[in-house]
CSV table of N, CA and C in Angstrom, one decimal:
chain,number,residue,atom,x,y,z
A,1222,PRO,N,-14.2,-9.7,12.2
A,1222,PRO,CA,-14.2,-8.3,12.1
A,1222,PRO,C,-13.8,-7.9,10.7
A,1223,ASP,N,-14.2,-6.6,10.4
A,1223,ASP,CA,-13.8,-6.2,8.9
A,1223,ASP,C,-12.3,-5.9,9.0
A,1224,ILE,N,-11.6,-5.6,8.0
A,1224,ILE,CA,-10.1,-5.6,7.9
A,1224,ILE,C,-9.6,-4.3,8.6
A,1225,GLN,N,-10.3,-3.2,8.5
A,1225,GLN,CA,-9.9,-2.1,9.2
A,1225,GLN,C,-10.0,-2.4,10.7
A,1226,GLN,N,-11.0,-3.0,11.2
A,1226,GLN,CA,-11.1,-3.3,12.7
A,1226,GLN,C,-10.0,-4.2,13.0
A,1227,ALA,N,-9.6,-5.3,12.1
A,1227,ALA,CA,-8.6,-6.2,12.4
A,1227,ALA,C,-7.3,-5.4,12.6
A,1228,ILE,N,-6.9,-4.5,11.7
A,1228,ILE,CA,-5.7,-3.6,11.8
A,1228,ILE,C,-5.7,-2.9,13.1
A,1229,SER,N,-6.8,-2.2,13.5
A,1229,SER,CA,-6.8,-1.5,14.7
A,1229,SER,C,-6.6,-2.4,15.9
A,1230,LEU,N,-7.4,-3.6,15.9
A,1230,LEU,CA,-7.1,-4.4,17.0
A,1230,LEU,C,-5.7,-5.1,17.1
A,1231,ALA,N,-5.1,-5.3,16.0
A,1231,ALA,CA,-3.7,-5.8,16.0
A,1231,ALA,C,-2.8,-4.8,16.6
A,1232,PHE,N,-2.9,-3.6,16.0
A,1232,PHE,CA,-2.0,-2.4,16.4
A,1232,PHE,C,-2.2,-2.1,17.9
A,1233,ALA,N,-3.5,-2.1,18.4
A,1233,ALA,CA,-3.7,-1.7,19.7
A,1233,ALA,C,-3.3,-2.8,20.7
A,1234,ASN,N,-3.1,-4.0,20.3
A,1234,ASN,CA,-2.8,-5.0,21.2
A,1234,ASN,C,-1.3,-5.5,20.9
A,1235,SER,N,-0.5,-4.6,20.2
A,1235,SER,CA,0.9,-4.8,19.9
A,1235,SER,C,1.2,-6.3,19.3
A,1236,LEU,N,0.3,-6.7,18.3
A,1236,LEU,CA,0.3,-7.9,17.7
A,1236,LEU,C,1.4,-7.8,16.4
A,1237,TYR,N,1.8,-8.8,15.8
A,1237,TYR,CA,2.8,-8.8,14.7
A,1237,TYR,C,2.1,-8.4,13.4
A,1238,GLY,N,0.8,-8.8,13.2
A,1238,GLY,CA,0.2,-8.5,11.9
A,1238,GLY,C,-1.1,-9.1,12.0
A,1239,ILE,N,-1.7,-9.2,10.7
A,1239,ILE,CA,-2.9,-9.7,10.4
A,1239,ILE,C,-2.9,-10.8,9.3
A,1240,SER,N,-3.8,-11.7,9.3
A,1240,SER,CA,-4.0,-12.7,8.3
A,1240,SER,C,-5.3,-12.6,7.7
A,1241,SER,N,-5.5,-12.6,6.3
A,1241,SER,CA,-6.7,-12.5,5.8
A,1241,SER,C,-6.9,-13.3,4.5
A,1242,ASP,N,-8.2,-13.4,4.1
A,1242,ASP,CA,-8.4,-14.2,3.0
A,1242,ASP,C,-8.2,-13.0,1.8
A,1243,ASN,N,-7.4,-13.5,0.9
A,1243,ASN,CA,-7.0,-12.6,-0.3
A,1243,ASN,C,-8.4,-12.1,-1.0
A,1244,ALA,N,-9.4,-12.8,-1.0
A,1244,ALA,CA,-10.6,-12.2,-1.7
A,1244,ALA,C,-11.2,-11.1,-1.0
A,1245,ILE,N,-10.9,-10.8,0.2
A,1245,ILE,CA,-11.6,-9.7,0.9
A,1245,ILE,C,-10.7,-8.5,1.3
A,1246,ILE,N,-9.4,-8.7,1.2
A,1246,ILE,CA,-8.5,-7.6,1.5
A,1246,ILE,C,-8.1,-6.8,0.2
A,1247,THR,N,-7.9,-5.4,0.3
A,1247,THR,CA,-7.6,-4.7,-0.7
A,1247,THR,C,-6.0,-4.2,-0.6
A,1248,SER,N,-5.5,-3.7,-1.7
A,1248,SER,CA,-4.1,-3.0,-1.5
A,1248,SER,C,-4.1,-1.9,-0.5
A,1249,ASP,N,-5.1,-1.2,-0.5
A,1249,ASP,CA,-5.2,-0.1,0.5
A,1249,ASP,C,-5.2,-0.7,2.0
A,1250,ASN,N,-5.9,-1.8,2.2
A,1250,ASN,CA,-5.9,-2.4,3.5
A,1250,ASN,C,-4.5,-2.9,3.9
A,1251,VAL,N,-3.8,-3.5,2.9
A,1251,VAL,CA,-2.4,-3.9,3.1
A,1251,VAL,C,-1.5,-2.8,3.5
A,1252,ARG,N,-1.6,-1.7,2.7
A,1252,ARG,CA,-0.8,-0.5,2.8
A,1252,ARG,C,-1.0,0.1,4.3
A,1253,ALA,N,-2.4,0.1,4.7
A,1253,ALA,CA,-2.7,0.6,6.1
A,1253,ALA,C,-2.2,-0.2,7.1
A,1254,ALA,N,-2.0,-1.4,7.0
A,1254,ALA,CA,-1.5,-2.3,8.0
A,1254,ALA,C,0.1,-2.0,8.0
A,1255,HIS,N,0.6,-2.0,6.9
A,1255,HIS,CA,2.0,-1.7,6.8
A,1255,HIS,C,2.4,-0.3,7.4
A,1256,ASN,N,1.5,0.6,7.3
A,1256,ASN,CA,1.7,2.0,7.8
A,1256,ASN,C,1.8,2.0,9.3
A,1257,LYS,N,1.1,1.0,9.9
A,1257,LYS,CA,1.0,0.9,11.4
A,1257,LYS,C,2.0,-0.2,11.8
A,1258,GLY,N,3.0,-0.5,10.8
A,1258,GLY,CA,4.1,-1.5,11.2
A,1258,GLY,C,3.6,-2.9,11.4
A,1259,LEU,N,2.5,-3.3,10.8
A,1259,LEU,CA,2.0,-4.7,10.8
A,1259,LEU,C,2.3,-5.4,9.7
A,1260,TYR,N,2.6,-6.8,9.8
A,1260,TYR,CA,2.8,-7.7,8.8
A,1260,TYR,C,1.4,-8.2,8.3
A,1261,VAL,N,1.3,-8.5,7.0
A,1261,VAL,CA,0.1,-9.0,6.4
A,1261,VAL,C,0.4,-10.5,5.8
A,1262,SER,N,-0.4,-11.3,6.0
A,1262,SER,CA,-0.4,-12.7,5.5
A,1262,SER,C,-1.7,-13.0,4.8
A,1263,LEU,N,-1.7,-13.4,3.6
A,1263,LEU,CA,-2.8,-13.6,2.7
A,1263,LEU,C,-3.0,-15.2,2.6
A,1264,PHE,N,-4.2,-15.7,2.6
A,1264,PHE,CA,-4.6,-17.0,2.4
A,1264,PHE,C,-5.7,-17.1,1.4
A,1265,GLY,N,-6.1,-18.4,1.0
A,1265,GLY,CA,-7.2,-18.5,0.0
A,1265,GLY,C,-6.7,-18.3,-1.5
A,1266,VAL,N,-5.4,-18.5,-1.7
A,1266,VAL,CA,-4.8,-18.3,-2.9
A,1266,VAL,C,-4.7,-19.6,-3.7
A,1267,THR,N,-5.5,-20.1,-4.6
A,1267,THR,CA,-5.4,-21.4,-5.1
A,1267,THR,C,-5.1,-21.6,-6.6
A,1268,SER,N,-5.1,-20.4,-7.3
A,1268,SER,CA,-4.8,-20.4,-8.7
A,1268,SER,C,-3.7,-19.4,-9.1
A,1269,LYS,N,-3.2,-19.5,-10.3
A,1269,LYS,CA,-2.3,-18.6,-10.8
A,1269,LYS,C,-2.9,-17.1,-10.9
A,1270,ARG,N,-4.1,-17.0,-11.2
A,1270,ARG,CA,-4.8,-15.6,-11.2
A,1270,ARG,C,-4.7,-15.1,-9.9
A,1271,GLN,N,-5.2,-15.8,-8.9
A,1271,GLN,CA,-5.3,-15.4,-7.5
A,1271,GLN,C,-3.8,-15.1,-7.0
A,1272,ASN,N,-2.8,-15.9,-7.4
A,1272,ASN,CA,-1.6,-15.5,-6.9
A,1272,ASN,C,-1.1,-14.2,-7.5
A,1273,LYS,N,-1.4,-14.0,-8.7
A,1273,LYS,CA,-0.9,-12.5,-9.3
A,1273,LYS,C,-1.6,-11.5,-8.6
A,1274,ASN,N,-2.9,-11.7,-8.3
A,1274,ASN,CA,-3.7,-10.8,-7.7
A,1274,ASN,C,-3.2,-10.4,-6.2
A,1275,ALA,N,-2.7,-11.6,-5.5
A,1275,ALA,CA,-2.2,-11.4,-4.2
A,1275,ALA,C,-0.9,-10.7,-4.2
A,1276,ILE,N,0.1,-11.0,-5.2
A,1276,ILE,CA,1.4,-10.3,-5.3
A,1276,ILE,C,1.1,-8.9,-5.5
A,1277,LYS,N,0.1,-8.4,-6.3
A,1277,LYS,CA,-0.1,-6.9,-6.7
A,1277,LYS,C,-0.4,-6.2,-5.3
A,1278,LYS,N,-1.0,-6.9,-4.2
A,1278,LYS,CA,-1.3,-6.3,-3.0
A,1278,LYS,C,-0.2,-6.1,-2.1
A,1279,SER,N,1.0,-6.7,-2.4
A,1279,SER,CA,2.3,-6.5,-1.8
A,1279,SER,C,2.2,-7.0,-0.3
A,1280,PRO,N,1.7,-8.1,0.0
A,1280,PRO,CA,1.6,-8.6,1.4
A,1280,PRO,C,3.1,-9.1,1.8
A,1281,ASP,N,3.2,-9.4,3.0
A,1281,ASP,CA,4.4,-10.0,3.5
A,1281,ASP,C,4.6,-11.4,3.3
A,1282,PHE,N,3.4,-12.3,3.3
A,1282,PHE,CA,3.3,-13.7,3.2
A,1282,PHE,C,2.1,-14.0,2.3
A,1283,ILE,N,2.3,-15.0,1.4
A,1283,ILE,CA,1.2,-15.5,0.7
A,1283,ILE,C,1.1,-17.1,0.9
A,1284,GLN,N,0.1,-17.5,1.5
A,1284,GLN,CA,-0.2,-19.0,1.6
A,1284,GLN,C,-0.8,-19.4,0.4
A,1285,SER,N,-0.2,-20.3,-0.4
A,1285,SER,CA,-0.8,-20.7,-1.7
A,1285,SER,C,-0.7,-22.2,-2.0
A,1286,ASP,N,-1.6,-22.7,-2.9
A,1286,ASP,CA,-1.6,-24.0,-3.3
A,1286,ASP,C,-0.6,-24.1,-4.5
A,1287,LYS,N,-0.1,-23.0,-5.1
A,1287,LYS,CA,0.7,-23.0,-6.3
A,1287,LYS,C,2.0,-22.4,-6.0
A,1288,ILE,N,2.8,-23.1,-5.1
A,1288,ILE,CA,4.1,-22.8,-4.6
A,1288,ILE,C,5.1,-22.6,-5.8
A,1289,ILE,N,5.2,-23.5,-6.7
A,1289,ILE,CA,6.2,-23.5,-7.7
A,1289,ILE,C,5.8,-22.2,-8.6
A,1290,PHE,N,4.5,-22.0,-9.0
A,1290,PHE,CA,4.2,-20.7,-9.6
A,1290,PHE,C,4.9,-19.5,-8.8
A,1291,LEU,N,4.5,-19.3,-7.6
A,1291,LEU,CA,5.0,-18.2,-6.8
A,1291,LEU,C,6.6,-18.1,-6.8
A,1292,LEU,N,7.3,-19.1,-6.7
A,1292,LEU,CA,8.7,-19.2,-6.8
A,1292,LEU,C,9.2,-18.8,-8.1
A,1293,LYS,N,8.6,-19.1,-9.2
A,1293,LYS,CA,9.0,-18.8,-10.5
A,1293,LYS,C,8.6,-17.3,-10.6
A,1294,GLU,N,7.5,-16.7,-10.2
A,1294,GLU,CA,7.2,-15.3,-10.2
A,1294,GLU,C,8.2,-14.4,-9.5
A,1295,PHE,N,8.8,-14.9,-8.5
A,1295,PHE,CA,10.0,-14.2,-7.7
A,1295,PHE,C,11.3,-14.5,-8.1
A,1296,GLY,N,11.5,-15.3,-9.3
A,1296,GLY,CA,12.7,-15.7,-9.7
A,1296,GLY,C,13.6,-16.6,-8.7
A,1297,LYS,N,12.9,-17.4,-7.9
A,1297,LYS,CA,13.5,-18.1,-6.7
A,1297,LYS,C,13.3,-19.6,-7.0
A,1298,TYR,N,12.6,-20.1,-8.0
A,1298,TYR,CA,12.6,-21.5,-8.3
A,1298,TYR,C,13.9,-22.2,-8.7
A,1299,LYS,N,14.1,-23.3,-7.9
A,1299,LYS,CA,15.3,-24.1,-8.2
A,1299,LYS,C,14.8,-25.6,-8.4
A,1300,LYS,N,15.1,-26.0,-9.5
A,1300,LYS,CA,14.5,-27.5,-9.8
A,1300,LYS,C,15.4,-28.4,-9.1
A,1301,ASN,N,15.0,-29.5,-8.5
A,1301,ASN,CA,16.0,-30.5,-7.9
A,1301,ASN,C,16.7,-31.4,-8.9
């Protein structure tokens, strides 16, 4: 289903949130989900550029292949 339909279905069925490919969801979609009290998880993030794009959308979760980059972006990286 499209993102707006997914948001409506998740809300109507009292789900916790939605998961979407970063390439197809917009900041407005994320905001709409948050306005309904839903969490948003993004996947399909495999590069630094895509990570920055995902961060700008303000999701609750980002599933990324570049974990260290994300940790550094949020000031959370701790080297072993």
